[in-house]
Short mmCIF file of C-alpha atoms in Angstrom, two decimals:
data_model
loop_
_atom_site.label_atom_id
_atom_site.label_comp_id
_atom_site.label_asym_id
_atom_site.label_seq_id
_atom_site.Cartn_x
_atom_site.Cartn_y
_atom_site.Cartn_z
CA MET A 28 -0.16 -0.11 -0.52
CA ASN A 29 2.78 2.34 0.10
CA VAL A 30 3.89 4.35 -2.11
CA GLN A 31 7.42 4.09 -4.06
CA SER A 32 8.97 6.14 -6.37
CA PRO A 33 12.22 8.26 -7.07
CA ILE A 34 12.04 10.57 -3.43
CA ALA A 35 13.28 13.60 -4.51
CA GLN A 36 9.89 14.21 -6.51
CA HIS A 37 8.01 14.48 -3.53
CA LYS A 38 7.96 17.43 -1.59
CA ILE A 39 7.87 15.45 1.62
CA SER A 40 8.91 12.02 1.06
CA ALA A 41 9.00 9.50 4.81
CA ARG A 42 9.95 6.37 3.96
CA HIS A 43 9.68 3.07 6.54
CA VAL A 44 8.98 5.60 9.11
CA ASN A 45 8.60 3.89 13.13
CA VAL A 46 7.79 5.92 16.12
CA PHE A 47 8.20 4.56 19.34
CA TYR A 48 7.41 5.88 22.47
CA GLY A 49 9.65 4.46 25.41
CA ASP A 50 8.74 0.28 24.64
CA LYS A 51 5.58 1.36 22.91
CA GLN A 52 4.97 1.06 18.57
CA ALA A 53 3.06 4.38 18.33
CA ILE A 54 3.91 4.17 13.49
CA ARG A 55 4.65 0.60 12.18
CA ASP A 56 7.11 1.37 8.41
CA VAL A 57 4.68 4.25 7.38
CA SER A 58 6.19 4.59 4.15
CA ILE A 59 3.76 7.92 2.24
CA ASP A 60 4.95 11.19 -0.24
CA PHE A 61 3.14 15.19 0.70
CA ASP A 62 3.58 17.12 -2.83
CA ARG A 63 2.42 20.78 -3.41
CA ASP A 64 -0.83 21.16 -5.36
CA VAL A 65 -2.02 18.54 -2.92
CA VAL A 66 -3.88 18.17 0.50
CA THR A 67 -3.60 14.86 2.35
CA ALA A 68 -5.83 13.39 4.56
CA LEU A 69 -5.07 11.48 7.61
CA ILE A 70 -7.95 9.55 9.54
CA GLY A 71 -8.23 6.90 11.27
CA PRO A 72 -9.33 5.12 14.35
CA SER A 73 -8.26 7.33 17.45
CA GLY A 74 -4.70 6.34 18.53
CA CYS A 75 -4.20 4.79 15.00
CA GLY A 76 -0.49 7.01 15.25
CA LYS A 77 -2.29 9.69 12.40
CA SER A 78 -1.51 12.58 14.37
CA THR A 79 2.11 10.90 16.03
CA PHE A 80 2.87 10.81 12.37
CA LEU A 81 1.84 14.44 11.81
CA ARG A 82 4.30 15.63 14.44
CA THR A 83 6.88 13.12 13.34
CA LEU A 84 7.06 15.55 9.76
CA ASN A 85 7.81 18.77 11.83
CA ARG A 86 9.67 17.24 14.86
CA MET A 87 8.01 18.46 16.93
CA ASN A 88 7.45 14.46 18.39
CA ASP A 89 11.57 16.02 19.52
CA THR A 90 9.47 17.92 22.15
CA ILE A 91 8.50 14.49 24.15
CA PRO A 92 11.74 13.23 25.85
CA SER A 93 10.71 9.39 25.18
CA ALA A 94 9.51 9.46 21.66
CA ARG A 95 11.70 8.32 19.16
CA VAL A 96 12.25 8.62 15.50
CA GLU A 97 13.06 5.24 12.93
CA GLY A 98 13.36 5.76 8.99
CA GLU A 99 13.87 8.18 7.11
CA ILE A 100 11.76 11.35 6.50
CA ASP A 101 13.59 13.72 3.16
CA LEU A 102 11.91 17.52 2.35
CA ASP A 103 12.53 18.82 -0.86
CA GLY A 104 15.68 15.59 -0.49
CA GLU A 105 16.64 16.32 2.30
CA ASP A 106 16.57 13.98 6.01
CA ILE A 107 15.33 15.94 8.26
CA TYR A 108 16.15 14.20 10.72
CA ALA A 109 19.88 14.30 10.25
CA PRO A 110 22.22 16.19 12.62
CA GLU A 111 22.31 19.31 10.60
CA MET A 112 19.05 20.43 10.58
CA ASP A 113 18.10 23.19 11.66
CA VAL A 114 14.75 22.38 13.79
CA VAL A 115 13.35 26.14 14.17
CA GLN A 116 14.14 26.21 10.57
CA LEU A 117 12.25 22.91 9.76
CA ARG A 118 9.36 24.05 12.16
CA ALA A 119 9.62 27.44 9.46
CA ARG A 120 9.47 25.70 6.26
CA VAL A 121 7.30 22.62 7.47
CA GLY A 122 4.30 24.34 9.64
CA MET A 123 1.47 24.07 12.54
CA VAL A 124 -2.38 24.32 13.12
CA PHE A 125 -2.95 23.21 15.77
CA GLN A 126 -6.24 21.47 17.09
CA LYS A 127 -7.97 24.14 19.45
CA PRO A 128 -6.56 27.65 18.28
CA ASN A 129 -3.66 28.98 19.87
CA PRO A 130 -2.91 32.08 19.32
CA PHE A 131 -0.05 33.59 21.49
CA PRO A 132 -1.77 36.95 24.51
CA LYS A 133 -0.60 39.64 22.25
CA SER A 134 -2.01 41.84 19.51
CA ILE A 135 -2.97 40.33 16.36
CA PHE A 136 -0.41 42.26 14.27
CA GLU A 137 1.92 40.67 17.58
CA ASN A 138 0.20 36.68 16.37
CA VAL A 139 1.43 37.60 13.34
CA ALA A 140 4.21 39.49 12.56
CA TYR A 141 6.83 36.95 15.24
CA GLY A 142 7.07 35.10 13.51
CA PRO A 143 8.61 35.96 10.43
CA ARG A 144 10.66 39.13 13.00
CA ILE A 145 12.53 35.75 14.61
CA HIS A 146 13.51 34.66 11.11
CA GLY A 147 14.21 37.84 10.06
CA LEU A 148 11.95 38.00 6.93
CA ALA A 149 11.38 41.79 7.02
CA SER A 150 14.43 45.02 7.31
CA ASN A 151 12.06 46.91 9.09
CA HIS A 152 8.38 48.11 9.98
CA ALA A 153 6.53 47.92 7.09
CA GLN A 154 7.62 45.50 4.59
CA LEU A 155 7.20 43.03 8.61
CA ALA A 156 2.76 45.47 8.09
CA ASP A 157 2.77 44.53 4.74
CA ILE A 158 3.67 40.57 5.55
CA VAL A 159 1.32 40.93 8.23
CA GLU A 160 -1.62 42.82 5.30
CA ARG A 161 -0.70 39.63 2.26
CA SER A 162 -0.95 36.59 5.56
CA LEU A 163 -4.45 37.80 7.23
CA LYS A 164 -5.65 38.05 3.69
CA ARG A 165 -3.73 34.91 2.67
CA ALA A 166 -6.07 33.45 5.55
CA GLY A 167 -9.70 35.25 5.23
CA LEU A 168 -9.94 37.67 8.37
CA TRP A 169 -8.34 40.89 7.00
CA ASP A 170 -11.47 42.21 6.17
CA GLU A 171 -12.67 41.36 9.79
CA VAL A 172 -9.61 42.01 12.19
CA LYS A 173 -7.99 45.56 9.58
CA ASP A 174 -9.22 48.58 12.17
CA ARG A 175 -8.12 46.29 15.60
CA LEU A 176 -4.29 44.55 14.49
CA SER A 177 -3.95 46.35 18.13
CA ASP A 178 -6.44 44.04 19.41
CA SER A 179 -5.84 41.39 21.67
CA GLY A 180 -6.08 37.51 19.17
CA THR A 181 -7.32 35.58 21.72
CA ALA A 182 -10.48 37.84 21.73
CA LEU A 183 -11.05 36.61 18.71
CA SER A 184 -14.02 34.29 18.20
CA GLY A 185 -12.51 30.59 18.17
CA GLY A 186 -13.39 30.67 14.37
CA GLN A 187 -11.52 33.93 13.98
CA GLN A 188 -8.23 32.57 16.14
CA GLN A 189 -7.84 29.15 13.68
CA ARG A 190 -7.20 31.45 10.87
CA LEU A 191 -5.38 33.84 12.67
CA CYS A 192 -2.71 30.94 13.24
CA ILE A 193 -3.47 30.35 9.45
CA ALA A 194 -2.31 33.46 8.94
CA ARG A 195 0.33 32.91 11.35
CA ALA A 196 2.00 28.90 10.19
CA ILE A 197 2.14 31.53 6.55
CA ALA A 198 3.58 33.98 7.74
CA VAL A 199 7.01 32.68 7.53
CA ASP A 200 5.79 31.67 3.79
CA PRO A 201 6.34 28.00 4.78
CA GLU A 202 5.85 25.05 2.38
CA VAL A 203 3.94 22.64 4.28
CA ILE A 204 1.34 23.44 6.88
CA LEU A 205 0.05 20.59 8.83
CA MET A 206 -2.97 20.13 10.54
CA ASP A 207 -4.07 18.20 13.47
CA GLU A 208 -7.94 18.67 13.43
CA PRO A 209 -8.11 21.85 12.68
CA CYS A 210 -12.31 22.83 12.91
CA SER A 211 -12.99 20.09 15.39
CA ALA A 212 -13.36 23.32 17.95
CA LEU A 213 -15.52 25.47 15.82
CA ASP A 214 -19.34 25.12 14.19
CA PRO A 215 -20.40 24.55 11.12
CA ILE A 216 -20.23 28.51 9.24
CA ALA A 217 -15.84 28.32 10.82
CA THR A 218 -15.67 24.96 9.98
CA ALA A 219 -17.51 25.85 6.34
CA LYS A 220 -14.79 28.81 6.22
CA ILE A 221 -11.07 26.89 7.59
CA GLU A 222 -11.98 24.58 4.85
CA GLU A 223 -13.02 27.25 1.42
CA LEU A 224 -9.28 28.40 3.03
CA ILE A 225 -8.24 25.33 2.63
CA HIS A 226 -9.00 25.27 -0.86
CA GLU A 227 -7.24 28.45 -2.28
CA LEU A 228 -4.08 27.99 0.06
CA LYS A 229 -4.03 24.36 -1.47
CA GLY A 230 -1.60 25.85 -4.35
CA ARG A 231 1.11 27.14 -3.05
CA TYR A 232 1.62 23.77 -0.45
CA ALA A 233 1.97 21.15 0.98
CA ILE A 234 -1.09 20.48 2.82
CA VAL A 235 -1.10 17.59 6.01
CA ILE A 236 -4.81 16.91 7.66
CA VAL A 237 -5.42 14.78 10.06
CA THR A 238 -9.73 14.85 10.94
CA HIS A 239 -12.19 12.75 12.52
CA ASN A 240 -14.79 13.79 10.47
CA MET A 241 -14.91 12.50 6.96
CA GLN A 242 -16.75 13.94 4.86
CA GLN A 243 -14.63 17.02 6.11
CA ALA A 244 -11.83 14.64 4.89
CA ALA A 245 -14.00 13.40 1.70
CA ARG A 246 -14.37 18.41 1.04
CA VAL A 247 -11.17 19.02 0.76
CA SER A 248 -8.69 16.36 0.26
CA GLN A 249 -7.54 14.88 -2.63
CA ARG A 250 -6.15 13.05 -1.36
CA THR A 251 -6.36 10.13 1.63
CA ALA A 252 -4.52 8.02 4.09
CA PHE A 253 -6.30 5.52 6.28
CA PHE A 254 -4.34 4.07 9.77
CA HIS A 255 -5.17 1.69 11.78
CA LEU A 256 -3.00 0.47 14.51
CA GLY A 257 0.33 3.17 14.36
CA ALA A 258 0.34 1.47 9.82
CA LEU A 259 -0.75 2.78 6.75
CA VAL A 260 -3.96 0.70 5.87
CA GLU A 261 -3.93 2.17 2.28
CA SER A 262 -3.55 5.25 1.02
CA GLY A 263 -5.03 7.01 -2.14
CA SER A 264 -7.30 9.49 -4.40
CA THR A 265 -9.77 10.75 -2.00
CA SER A 266 -12.51 9.54 -4.76
CA ASP A 267 -11.20 6.31 -3.86
CA ILE A 268 -11.69 5.79 -0.64
CA PHE A 269 -14.45 6.59 -0.42
CA THR A 270 -16.44 4.93 -2.66
CA ASN A 271 -14.37 1.94 -3.77
CA PRO A 272 -11.45 1.59 -1.00
CA ARG A 273 -8.86 -1.27 -1.72
CA GLN A 274 -8.86 -2.88 1.66
CA GLU A 275 -11.24 -3.93 4.52
CA ARG A 276 -10.32 -2.41 7.20
CA THR A 277 -10.82 1.02 5.15
CA LYS A 278 -14.10 0.31 4.34
CA ASP A 279 -15.12 -0.67 7.79
CA TYR A 280 -13.35 2.10 9.28
CA ILE A 281 -15.28 5.53 6.52
CA THR A 282 -18.86 3.40 6.22
CA GLY A 283 -19.08 3.08 10.26
CA ARG A 284 -18.72 -0.37 10.62
CA TYR A 285 -15.57 -0.47 12.95
CA GLY A 286 -15.11 -1.37 16.31
CA MET B 8 -13.74 -8.41 10.30
CA THR B 9 -16.13 -7.27 7.82
CA THR B 10 -19.46 -8.07 9.23
CA TYR B 11 -22.70 -6.71 7.64
CA GLU B 12 -23.26 -4.34 10.86
CA HIS B 13 -22.96 -0.69 11.34
CA THR B 14 -22.55 1.30 14.40
CA ILE B 15 -24.94 3.12 14.79
CA LYS B 16 -28.54 -0.11 14.41
CA VAL B 17 -30.80 2.44 13.01
CA PHE B 18 -27.88 3.00 9.83
CA ASP B 19 -28.84 -1.04 8.95
CA ASP B 20 -32.98 -0.58 9.10
CA GLU B 21 -32.84 2.31 6.73
CA ILE B 22 -31.25 0.00 4.06
CA GLY B 23 -33.51 -2.82 5.51
CA GLN B 24 -36.03 -0.40 4.54
CA LEU B 25 -34.19 0.71 1.27
CA ARG B 26 -34.31 -2.91 0.22
CA GLY B 27 -37.39 -4.35 1.22
CA LEU B 28 -38.96 -2.33 -0.69
CA ILE B 29 -36.65 -2.71 -3.98
CA ALA B 30 -37.56 -6.40 -3.14
CA GLN B 31 -41.14 -5.11 -3.32
CA MET B 32 -41.59 -3.54 -6.26
CA GLY B 33 -39.84 -6.59 -8.53
CA GLY B 34 -42.78 -8.87 -6.93
CA LEU B 35 -45.12 -6.96 -8.28
CA ALA B 36 -43.56 -6.32 -11.15
CA GLU B 37 -42.65 -10.30 -12.67
CA GLN B 38 -46.24 -10.76 -10.42
CA ALA B 39 -47.50 -7.69 -13.25
CA ILE B 40 -45.70 -9.81 -16.76
CA ASP B 41 -46.84 -13.53 -15.68
CA ASP B 42 -50.40 -11.36 -15.59
CA ALA B 43 -50.54 -10.03 -18.47
CA ILE B 44 -49.45 -12.68 -20.58
CA GLU B 45 -52.15 -15.51 -18.91
CA ALA B 46 -54.46 -12.28 -19.36
CA LEU B 47 -53.24 -12.48 -22.89
CA LYS B 48 -53.48 -16.15 -23.86
CA HIS B 49 -57.04 -16.33 -22.42
CA HIS B 50 -58.23 -12.47 -23.45
CA ASP B 51 -58.85 -12.17 -19.69
CA LEU B 52 -59.46 -8.13 -19.99
CA GLU B 53 -61.34 -7.67 -16.00
CA THR B 54 -57.00 -9.33 -15.71
CA ALA B 55 -55.61 -7.05 -18.30
CA ALA B 56 -57.69 -3.34 -16.31
CA GLU B 57 -56.13 -5.01 -13.15
CA ILE B 58 -52.32 -4.58 -14.15
CA VAL B 59 -53.36 -1.43 -15.42
CA ARG B 60 -54.97 -0.11 -11.53
CA ASN B 61 -52.10 -2.54 -10.13
CA ASP B 62 -49.39 -0.16 -11.79
CA LYS B 63 -50.05 2.50 -9.56
CA LYS B 64 -48.56 0.90 -6.16
CA ILE B 65 -46.11 0.22 -8.42
CA ASP B 66 -45.36 3.74 -9.14
CA GLN B 67 -45.74 5.03 -5.34
CA LEU B 68 -43.49 2.63 -3.82
CA GLU B 69 -41.07 4.35 -6.46
CA VAL B 70 -41.66 7.77 -4.74
CA GLN B 71 -41.20 5.44 -1.63
CA ALA B 72 -37.93 3.82 -3.04
CA GLU B 73 -36.04 7.53 -3.75
CA GLU B 74 -38.05 9.39 -0.75
CA LEU B 75 -35.53 6.47 1.69
CA ALA B 76 -32.63 6.78 -0.58
CA VAL B 77 -32.35 10.96 -0.56
CA ARG B 78 -32.75 10.35 2.61
CA ILE B 79 -29.48 8.12 3.85
CA ILE B 80 -27.75 10.04 1.71
CA ALA B 81 -28.99 13.30 3.07
CA LEU B 82 -28.66 12.39 6.62
CA ARG B 83 -26.14 9.27 6.86
CA ALA B 84 -23.87 10.15 4.45
CA PRO B 85 -23.01 6.48 3.23
CA LEU B 86 -19.70 5.62 1.65
CA ALA B 87 -17.77 3.33 0.20
CA ASP B 88 -20.14 0.21 -0.45
CA ASP B 89 -23.06 2.14 1.14
CA LEU B 90 -22.99 4.39 -0.68
CA ARG B 91 -22.92 2.28 -3.81
CA ASP B 92 -25.89 -0.17 -2.15
CA VAL B 93 -28.08 3.07 -1.98
CA VAL B 94 -27.27 4.88 -5.15
CA ALA B 95 -28.35 1.46 -6.84
CA ALA B 96 -31.26 0.79 -4.64
CA LEU B 97 -32.56 4.28 -6.49
CA LYS B 98 -31.97 3.27 -9.79
CA ILE B 99 -32.93 -0.39 -9.57
CA ALA B 100 -35.82 1.23 -8.51
CA GLY B 101 -36.48 3.60 -11.36
CA VAL B 102 -35.88 0.74 -13.64
CA ILE B 103 -38.65 -1.80 -12.26
CA GLU B 104 -40.52 1.37 -12.19
CA ARG B 105 -40.48 0.58 -16.47
CA ILE B 106 -40.10 -2.58 -16.63
CA ALA B 107 -44.19 -2.64 -14.64
CA ASP B 108 -44.72 0.18 -17.23
CA TYR B 109 -44.27 -3.11 -19.92
CA ALA B 110 -46.26 -5.22 -18.46
CA LYS B 111 -48.53 -2.13 -18.00
CA ASN B 112 -48.50 -1.29 -21.80
CA ILE B 113 -49.07 -5.42 -22.72
CA ALA B 114 -51.35 -5.29 -21.09
CA LYS B 115 -54.07 -2.56 -23.21
CA ARG B 116 -52.78 -4.23 -25.95
CA THR B 117 -54.81 -7.03 -24.65
CA PRO B 118 -59.11 -5.88 -26.28
CA LEU B 119 -56.81 -4.92 -29.07
CA ILE B 120 -56.15 -9.01 -30.28
CA ASP B 121 -58.11 -12.37 -30.35
CA SER B 122 -56.30 -13.95 -29.23
CA HIS B 123 -59.33 -16.88 -29.72
CA GLY B 124 -58.48 -16.09 -34.06
CA GLN B 125 -55.53 -17.61 -35.34
CA ILE B 126 -52.51 -16.57 -34.83
CA GLU B 127 -50.47 -18.47 -34.48
CA PRO B 128 -46.99 -16.92 -32.90
CA LEU B 129 -48.85 -16.02 -29.30
CA SER B 130 -47.88 -19.19 -28.49
CA VAL B 131 -44.13 -18.01 -28.60
CA LEU B 132 -44.47 -15.25 -26.50
CA PRO B 133 -44.76 -16.84 -23.21
CA ALA B 134 -41.53 -18.85 -23.45
CA MET B 135 -40.50 -15.46 -24.24
CA ALA B 136 -42.48 -13.74 -21.47
CA THR B 137 -41.57 -16.99 -19.40
CA LEU B 138 -37.29 -16.04 -19.49
CA ALA B 139 -37.78 -12.04 -18.43
CA ILE B 140 -39.19 -13.08 -15.55
CA GLU B 141 -37.46 -14.78 -14.34
CA MET B 142 -34.67 -12.46 -15.85
CA VAL B 143 -36.03 -9.71 -13.36
CA HIS B 144 -36.41 -12.72 -10.40
CA ASP B 145 -33.11 -13.87 -11.10
CA VAL B 146 -31.64 -10.26 -10.13
CA LEU B 147 -33.09 -8.75 -8.17
CA ASP B 148 -32.03 -12.02 -6.28
CA ALA B 149 -28.23 -11.40 -7.07
CA PHE B 150 -29.12 -7.55 -6.07
CA ALA B 151 -30.04 -9.15 -2.49
CA ALA B 152 -27.71 -11.12 -1.74
CA ARG B 153 -24.85 -8.65 -3.43
CA ASP B 154 -23.40 -11.37 -5.27
CA PRO B 155 -21.95 -9.86 -8.44
CA GLU B 156 -21.59 -13.27 -9.75
CA ALA B 157 -24.98 -14.08 -10.25
CA ALA B 158 -25.95 -10.95 -11.59
CA GLN B 159 -22.69 -11.65 -14.88
CA GLN B 160 -25.02 -14.48 -14.86
CA VAL B 161 -28.57 -12.89 -16.19
CA CYS B 162 -26.05 -10.13 -18.42
CA ALA B 163 -25.88 -13.78 -20.61
CA ARG B 164 -28.97 -14.26 -21.10
CA ASP B 165 -30.44 -11.04 -22.65
CA ARG B 166 -29.04 -13.47 -25.90
CA ALA B 167 -31.53 -16.00 -25.34
CA VAL B 168 -34.26 -13.58 -24.87
CA ASP B 169 -33.03 -11.26 -28.13
CA ASP B 170 -32.88 -14.95 -30.13
CA PHE B 171 -36.41 -15.24 -29.17
CA TYR B 172 -37.30 -11.24 -31.04
CA ASN B 173 -35.25 -11.70 -33.10
CA SER B 174 -37.30 -15.46 -34.27
CA LEU B 175 -40.26 -13.93 -33.51
CA PHE B 176 -39.71 -11.05 -36.15
CA ARG B 177 -39.14 -13.17 -39.05
CA VAL B 178 -42.15 -14.76 -38.33
CA LEU B 179 -44.60 -12.08 -37.47
CA VAL B 180 -43.79 -10.59 -40.30
CA THR B 181 -44.11 -13.88 -42.29
CA HIS B 182 -47.23 -13.70 -41.17
CA MET B 183 -49.03 -10.91 -41.83
CA MET B 184 -47.94 -10.99 -45.08
CA GLU B 185 -49.80 -14.35 -45.84
CA ASN B 186 -52.77 -12.13 -43.65
CA PRO B 187 -53.01 -8.80 -44.27
CA ALA B 188 -56.30 -8.74 -42.48
CA THR B 189 -54.28 -9.28 -39.14
CA ILE B 190 -51.98 -6.62 -39.69
CA GLY B 191 -53.23 -4.62 -37.13
CA GLN B 192 -53.09 -7.30 -33.98
CA VAL B 193 -50.41 -8.57 -35.13
CA THR B 194 -48.33 -5.51 -34.72
CA HIS B 195 -49.58 -5.04 -31.44
CA LEU B 196 -47.61 -8.82 -30.58
CA LEU B 197 -45.22 -7.96 -32.22
CA PHE B 198 -45.02 -4.24 -30.01
CA ILE B 199 -45.63 -7.01 -27.26
CA ALA B 200 -42.40 -9.17 -28.18
CA LYS B 201 -40.53 -5.66 -28.39
CA ASN B 202 -41.69 -5.16 -24.23
CA LEU B 203 -40.22 -8.39 -23.05
CA GLU B 204 -37.52 -7.57 -25.55
CA ARG B 205 -36.55 -4.42 -23.34
CA ILE B 206 -37.53 -6.02 -20.03
CA GLY B 207 -35.04 -8.67 -20.59
CA ASP B 208 -32.54 -5.54 -22.00
CA HIS B 209 -33.53 -3.28 -18.62
CA ALA B 210 -32.71 -6.62 -16.55
CA THR B 211 -29.10 -6.61 -17.78
CA ASN B 212 -29.12 -2.81 -16.94
CA ILE B 213 -30.05 -4.30 -13.05
CA ALA B 214 -26.79 -6.19 -13.65
CA GLU B 215 -24.67 -4.09 -14.38
CA MET B 216 -25.97 -2.31 -11.27
CA VAL B 217 -25.87 -4.76 -8.73
CA TYR B 218 -22.07 -5.62 -9.49
CA PHE B 219 -20.87 -2.02 -9.87
CA ALA B 220 -22.42 -1.74 -6.23
CA ALA B 221 -21.11 -5.38 -5.06
CA THR B 222 -17.24 -4.56 -6.40
CA GLY B 223 -16.68 -1.06 -6.92
CA THR B 224 -15.82 -1.66 -10.58
CA HIS B 225 -17.97 -2.06 -13.88
CA MET B 226 -18.45 -5.00 -15.72
CA ALA B 227 -16.44 -5.74 -18.81
CA GLU B 228 -18.06 -5.71 -21.97
CA ARG B 229 -17.73 -8.98 -22.90
CA ASP B 230 -19.96 -9.41 -19.28
CA ARG B 231 -22.64 -8.39 -20.84
CA GLY B 232 -23.80 -9.56 -23.78
CA ALA B 233 -22.90 -7.12 -25.87
CA PHE B 234 -23.02 -7.94 -30.14
CA VAL B 235 -25.99 -9.49 -30.23
CA THR B 236 -27.21 -8.66 -34.10
CA ARG B 237 -30.31 -7.03 -33.40
CA GLN B 238 -33.11 -7.68 -36.53
CA GLY B 239 -35.59 -4.97 -35.93
CA GLU B 240 -34.85 -2.38 -34.17
#
């Protein structure tokens, strides 16, 4: 079920990835590719390893002391687990949006400006303001906040906060955006806005999204990967996975026959 | 690991209801074809009229099936084989309704044909009808059992119905040439034969839907009993 093709063609190529938390193996021999201009949905029951796998893609698991990653994950052909890899730089190139919106307790402007500033992407305030405006526009939030950029980011609604977090992620000009259930805390309207945003952003980035919502995976992604018990059971075009999955386990899960 | 049980039990109930409606429609349609041919054989105008009236019942069931299928799609968002199953049921309901219309059409022609006359080919129609009814019956069994092989077998039998039609066409045309006085009645018989031939085609269509619902792939061309040279079309 693993997608095997020349490694450098893809934005991200994961090969034979194993992840352990202490003695417990959370990911088993997963190989998969992610491309620019494609939204890939990772689906599977709770505890299947999809979030763990997502977090290997920008080394977020490094923050968990007992976590150990084996195998190879290449970003543009470069091994992201190589000793010389700058993790801060990596996380700018591979941005992340979390389940709960987590804006900094700072102004809307500062939330977006923080990344570009620490990465030295702007040499003066005008440039920084440009980046903030462009990022907020791309995140579909500009019109709603342009008159109150100095208000606290935490004063926004949940959906706006999540779009602010997306603006913050794209402000550093990433190549890949990882989203871990980005809509699970949002109402249907705010969810629809995020989904529309994902659709608009996909042309610029490779997007990988973890979701528990089958319909959301079907709506936003072009490719879908089904994880179960730490293994990648099946991956393929989203329409194939949802109309005619090859594996019984995939079918049982997406049709609600599992467990 | 695979069972047909969903975690949400009421989903199973609704799919069961939908499949039940299809089975009910199919049973009524088979009966209508059978009754129509019997009525034709015995010039039984009473039964023929009843078939025309009963067709409304099948129309109503089709409406029910459509409403239920749309509701399942809207409320349950079925996926994979469930989705293919519901879509197939929706389409099959429409096809059965058409099959029943052909039976009704045969019944409507019955008063116009004098079976006590000397139209000898009339004796071949019941055999052809039996074949067509079996196809309808078996393809709905295949749907009920989600059995793609059984569906393929139904397709293979369409050729026999077509052969019946082609030979009847020749016999009836010959009959008309020899007995110009019967042209009106025999034309009706020819239409009846055509109706039965179309019922076979519709059963074949259902078989293709059953195959797709069960497997997720389309039946290969050679399995559809295609390439039959049809005369008189």
